[in-house]
Amino acid sequence: MAAIDSIKLQEFIGDMISKIDSTILSNPKKYFKEIKDDGLFNRYGSKIEFFFTLIKRDTIYSLDESIIKYEITPNLENELTFNLKQSLVEIEKRPGTFFNTLISKLPFATFFFLPFFFFSFGWSISEKNTLIPII
């Protein structure tokens, strides 16, 4: 741990995040319009970072507010990235609620998908790619 402190990694990461946040907050409209089509994942990453900064540092609570305030085009991609980042911010704010909800739904998900896993596993271990009889 002392080695990590000596290279001041956390300080470096914090400075980088601050620079990106200040770039976004200095002119959000311009930053969003500059997000180019560098590929799906790069574009999504940039938009998620944009919405993260706005949700955390500005008073944006819905996509409609950001569409009006920052002249964002209302399309499915922007809606998905905004909702994803809003959900992640809520998980960051209240991790206990997230884990309680996750744990409470885990038994249902396990038993709901159990037949699917059973038959897919049986298919994969069979030599002739047919289902193995249960009995």
PDB file of C-alpha atoms in Angstrom:
ATOM      1  CA  MET A   1       0.000   0.000   0.000  1.00  0.00           C
ATOM      2  CA  ALA A   2       2.874   2.347   0.735  1.00  0.00           C
ATOM      3  CA  ALA A   3       4.198   1.800  -2.794  1.00  0.00           C
ATOM      4  CA  ILE A   4       0.926   2.966  -4.275  1.00  0.00           C
ATOM      5  CA  ASP A   5       0.974   6.033  -2.037  1.00  0.00           C
ATOM      6  CA  SER A   6       4.523   6.851  -3.071  1.00  0.00           C
ATOM      7  CA  ILE A   7       3.598   7.146  -6.762  1.00  0.00           C
ATOM      8  CA  LYS A   8       0.530   9.182  -5.831  1.00  0.00           C
ATOM      9  CA  LEU A   9      -1.734   7.211  -8.108  1.00  0.00           C
ATOM     10  CA  GLN A  10      -4.927   8.357  -6.437  1.00  0.00           C
ATOM     11  CA  GLU A  11      -3.876  11.984  -6.764  1.00  0.00           C
ATOM     12  CA  PHE A  12      -3.105  11.474 -10.448  1.00  0.00           C
ATOM     13  CA  ILE A  13      -6.456   9.804 -11.116  1.00  0.00           C
ATOM     14  CA  GLY A  14      -8.280  12.507  -9.163  1.00  0.00           C
ATOM     15  CA  ASP A  15      -6.532  15.224 -11.192  1.00  0.00           C
ATOM     16  CA  MET A  16      -7.474  13.518 -14.462  1.00  0.00           C
ATOM     17  CA  ILE A  17     -11.110  13.224 -13.405  1.00  0.00           C
ATOM     18  CA  SER A  18     -11.141  16.878 -12.323  1.00  0.00           C
ATOM     19  CA  LYS A  19      -9.737  17.967 -15.689  1.00  0.00           C
ATOM     20  CA  ILE A  20     -12.336  15.967 -17.597  1.00  0.00           C
ATOM     21  CA  ASP A  21     -15.134  17.267 -15.364  1.00  0.00           C
ATOM     22  CA  SER A  22     -13.995  20.862 -15.782  1.00  0.00           C
ATOM     23  CA  THR A  23     -13.802  20.389 -19.557  1.00  0.00           C
ATOM     24  CA  ILE A  24     -17.352  19.081 -19.636  1.00  0.00           C
ATOM     25  CA  LEU A  25     -18.738  21.705 -17.259  1.00  0.00           C
ATOM     26  CA  SER A  26     -17.030  24.628 -18.986  1.00  0.00           C
ATOM     27  CA  ASN A  27     -19.123  24.163 -22.137  1.00  0.00           C
ATOM     28  CA  PRO A  28     -21.417  21.107 -21.991  1.00  0.00           C
ATOM     29  CA  LYS A  29     -23.157  21.817 -25.307  1.00  0.00           C
ATOM     30  CA  LYS A  30     -19.879  21.995 -27.188  1.00  0.00           C
ATOM     31  CA  TYR A  31     -18.484  18.886 -25.464  1.00  0.00           C
ATOM     32  CA  PHE A  32     -21.552  16.819 -26.329  1.00  0.00           C
ATOM     33  CA  LYS A  33     -21.534  17.953 -29.956  1.00  0.00           C
ATOM     34  CA  GLU A  34     -17.847  17.023 -30.216  1.00  0.00           C
ATOM     35  CA  ILE A  35     -18.547  13.398 -29.329  1.00  0.00           C
ATOM     36  CA  LYS A  36     -17.782  11.840 -32.686  1.00  0.00           C
ATOM     37  CA  ASP A  37     -18.574   8.486 -34.167  1.00  0.00           C
ATOM     38  CA  ASP A  38     -15.319   6.825 -33.034  1.00  0.00           C
ATOM     39  CA  GLY A  39     -17.090   3.540 -32.638  1.00  0.00           C
ATOM     40  CA  LEU A  40     -19.969   2.382 -30.523  1.00  0.00           C
ATOM     41  CA  PHE A  41     -18.074   1.759 -27.277  1.00  0.00           C
ATOM     42  CA  ASN A  42     -16.028   4.977 -27.402  1.00  0.00           C
ATOM     43  CA  ARG A  43     -19.136   7.028 -28.139  1.00  0.00           C
ATOM     44  CA  TYR A  44     -21.120   5.323 -25.365  1.00  0.00           C
ATOM     45  CA  GLY A  45     -18.212   5.795 -22.955  1.00  0.00           C
ATOM     46  CA  SER A  46     -17.957   9.490 -23.745  1.00  0.00           C
ATOM     47  CA  LYS A  47     -21.700   9.990 -23.369  1.00  0.00           C
ATOM     48  CA  ILE A  48     -21.794   8.070 -20.098  1.00  0.00           C
ATOM     49  CA  GLU A  49     -18.942  10.211 -18.792  1.00  0.00           C
ATOM     50  CA  PHE A  50     -20.783  13.334 -19.939  1.00  0.00           C
ATOM     51  CA  PHE A  51     -24.031  12.359 -18.224  1.00  0.00           C
ATOM     52  CA  PHE A  52     -22.168  11.232 -15.087  1.00  0.00           C
ATOM     53  CA  THR A  53     -20.594  14.654 -14.709  1.00  0.00           C
ATOM     54  CA  LEU A  54     -23.881  16.441 -15.310  1.00  0.00           C
ATOM     55  CA  ILE A  55     -25.841  14.262 -12.896  1.00  0.00           C
ATOM     56  CA  LYS A  56     -23.216  14.572 -10.147  1.00  0.00           C
ATOM     57  CA  ARG A  57     -22.238  18.230 -10.561  1.00  0.00           C
ATOM     58  CA  ASP A  58     -25.281  19.904 -12.125  1.00  0.00           C
ATOM     59  CA  THR A  59     -28.987  19.835 -11.318  1.00  0.00           C
ATOM     60  CA  ILE A  60     -30.037  17.369 -14.021  1.00  0.00           C
ATOM     61  CA  TYR A  61     -32.593  14.775 -12.905  1.00  0.00           C
ATOM     62  CA  SER A  62     -34.109  13.623 -16.186  1.00  0.00           C
ATOM     63  CA  LEU A  63     -33.228  13.284 -19.832  1.00  0.00           C
ATOM     64  CA  ASP A  64     -35.877  15.859 -20.735  1.00  0.00           C
ATOM     65  CA  GLU A  65     -34.071  18.491 -18.658  1.00  0.00           C
ATOM     66  CA  SER A  66     -30.769  17.744 -20.375  1.00  0.00           C
ATOM     67  CA  ILE A  67     -32.431  17.836 -23.809  1.00  0.00           C
ATOM     68  CA  ILE A  68     -33.776  21.310 -23.121  1.00  0.00           C
ATOM     69  CA  LYS A  69     -30.791  22.716 -21.246  1.00  0.00           C
ATOM     70  CA  TYR A  70     -27.970  21.275 -23.393  1.00  0.00           C
ATOM     71  CA  GLU A  71     -29.760  20.827 -26.743  1.00  0.00           C
ATOM     72  CA  ILE A  72     -29.205  17.076 -26.824  1.00  0.00           C
ATOM     73  CA  THR A  73     -30.979  15.147 -29.549  1.00  0.00           C
ATOM     74  CA  PRO A  74     -33.668  12.877 -28.086  1.00  0.00           C
ATOM     75  CA  ASN A  75     -32.733   9.479 -29.507  1.00  0.00           C
ATOM     76  CA  LEU A  76     -32.560   5.961 -28.116  1.00  0.00           C
ATOM     77  CA  GLU A  77     -28.786   5.981 -27.661  1.00  0.00           C
ATOM     78  CA  ASN A  78     -28.860   9.128 -25.530  1.00  0.00           C
ATOM     79  CA  GLU A  79     -31.785   7.792 -23.519  1.00  0.00           C
ATOM     80  CA  LEU A  80     -29.981   4.497 -22.841  1.00  0.00           C
ATOM     81  CA  THR A  81     -26.736   6.162 -21.800  1.00  0.00           C
ATOM     82  CA  PHE A  82     -28.527   8.663 -19.550  1.00  0.00           C
ATOM     83  CA  ASN A  83     -30.615   5.960 -17.846  1.00  0.00           C
ATOM     84  CA  LEU A  84     -27.570   3.714 -17.388  1.00  0.00           C
ATOM     85  CA  LYS A  85     -25.547   6.447 -15.770  1.00  0.00           C
ATOM     86  CA  GLN A  86     -28.459   7.590 -13.628  1.00  0.00           C
ATOM     87  CA  SER A  87     -28.851   4.026 -12.349  1.00  0.00           C
ATOM     88  CA  LEU A  88     -25.131   3.733 -11.615  1.00  0.00           C
ATOM     89  CA  VAL A  89     -25.172   7.021  -9.715  1.00  0.00           C
ATOM     90  CA  GLU A  90     -28.112   5.751  -7.630  1.00  0.00           C
ATOM     91  CA  ILE A  91     -26.179   2.533  -6.876  1.00  0.00           C
ATOM     92  CA  GLU A  92     -23.189   4.632  -5.853  1.00  0.00           C
ATOM     93  CA  LYS A  93     -25.371   6.758  -3.564  1.00  0.00           C
ATOM     94  CA  ARG A  94     -27.213   3.824  -1.978  1.00  0.00           C
ATOM     95  CA  PRO A  95     -25.255   0.571  -2.366  1.00  0.00           C
ATOM     96  CA  GLY A  96     -27.122  -1.109   0.502  1.00  0.00           C
ATOM     97  CA  THR A  97     -30.467  -0.765  -1.243  1.00  0.00           C
ATOM     98  CA  PHE A  98     -28.999  -2.179  -4.441  1.00  0.00           C
ATOM     99  CA  PHE A  99     -27.509  -5.225  -2.696  1.00  0.00           C
ATOM    100  CA  ASN A 100     -30.700  -5.874  -0.707  1.00  0.00           C
ATOM    101  CA  THR A 101     -32.731  -5.801  -3.916  1.00  0.00           C
ATOM    102  CA  LEU A 102     -30.203  -7.992  -5.722  1.00  0.00           C
ATOM    103  CA  ILE A 103     -30.089 -10.578  -2.964  1.00  0.00           C
ATOM    104  CA  SER A 104     -33.877 -10.663  -2.642  1.00  0.00           C
ATOM    105  CA  LYS A 105     -34.267 -11.399  -6.374  1.00  0.00           C
ATOM    106  CA  LEU A 106     -31.411 -13.879  -6.615  1.00  0.00           C
ATOM    107  CA  PRO A 107     -33.411 -17.011  -5.599  1.00  0.00           C
ATOM    108  CA  PHE A 108     -36.116 -16.271  -8.165  1.00  0.00           C
ATOM    109  CA  ALA A 109     -33.569 -15.705 -10.934  1.00  0.00           C
ATOM    110  CA  THR A 110     -31.666 -18.858 -10.005  1.00  0.00           C
ATOM    111  CA  PHE A 111     -34.700 -21.146 -10.064  1.00  0.00           C
ATOM    112  CA  PHE A 112     -36.209 -19.434 -13.090  1.00  0.00           C
ATOM    113  CA  PHE A 113     -33.091 -20.044 -15.205  1.00  0.00           C
ATOM    114  CA  LEU A 114     -32.191 -23.429 -13.692  1.00  0.00           C
ATOM    115  CA  PRO A 115     -33.989 -25.485 -16.400  1.00  0.00           C
ATOM    116  CA  PHE A 116     -32.241 -23.509 -19.120  1.00  0.00           C
ATOM    117  CA  PHE A 117     -28.827 -24.155 -17.562  1.00  0.00           C
ATOM    118  CA  PHE A 118     -29.640 -27.820 -17.026  1.00  0.00           C
ATOM    119  CA  PHE A 119     -30.625 -28.416 -20.647  1.00  0.00           C
ATOM    120  CA  SER A 120     -27.795 -26.340 -22.096  1.00  0.00           C
ATOM    121  CA  PHE A 121     -25.280 -28.221 -19.940  1.00  0.00           C
ATOM    122  CA  GLY A 122     -26.808 -31.548 -20.989  1.00  0.00           C
ATOM    123  CA  TRP A 123     -26.545 -30.487 -24.642  1.00  0.00           C
ATOM    124  CA  SER A 124     -22.898 -29.533 -24.310  1.00  0.00           C
ATOM    125  CA  ILE A 125     -21.721 -32.753 -22.650  1.00  0.00           C
ATOM    126  CA  SER A 126     -23.548 -35.046 -25.029  1.00  0.00           C
ATOM    127  CA  GLU A 127     -21.406 -36.692 -27.707  1.00  0.00           C
ATOM    128  CA  LYS A 128     -24.004 -36.493 -30.473  1.00  0.00           C
ATOM    129  CA  ASN A 129     -25.244 -32.985 -29.602  1.00  0.00           C
ATOM    130  CA  THR A 130     -28.556 -34.337 -28.441  1.00  0.00           C
ATOM    131  CA  LEU A 131     -30.088 -33.885 -25.042  1.00  0.00           C
ATOM    132  CA  ILE A 132     -29.186 -36.480 -22.456  1.00  0.00           C
ATOM    133  CA  PRO A 133     -32.263 -38.248 -21.143  1.00  0.00           C
ATOM    134  CA  ILE A 134     -33.048 -37.342 -17.569  1.00  0.00           C
ATOM    135  CA  ILE A 135     -34.045 -40.886 -16.603  1.00  0.00           C
TER     136      ILE A 135
END
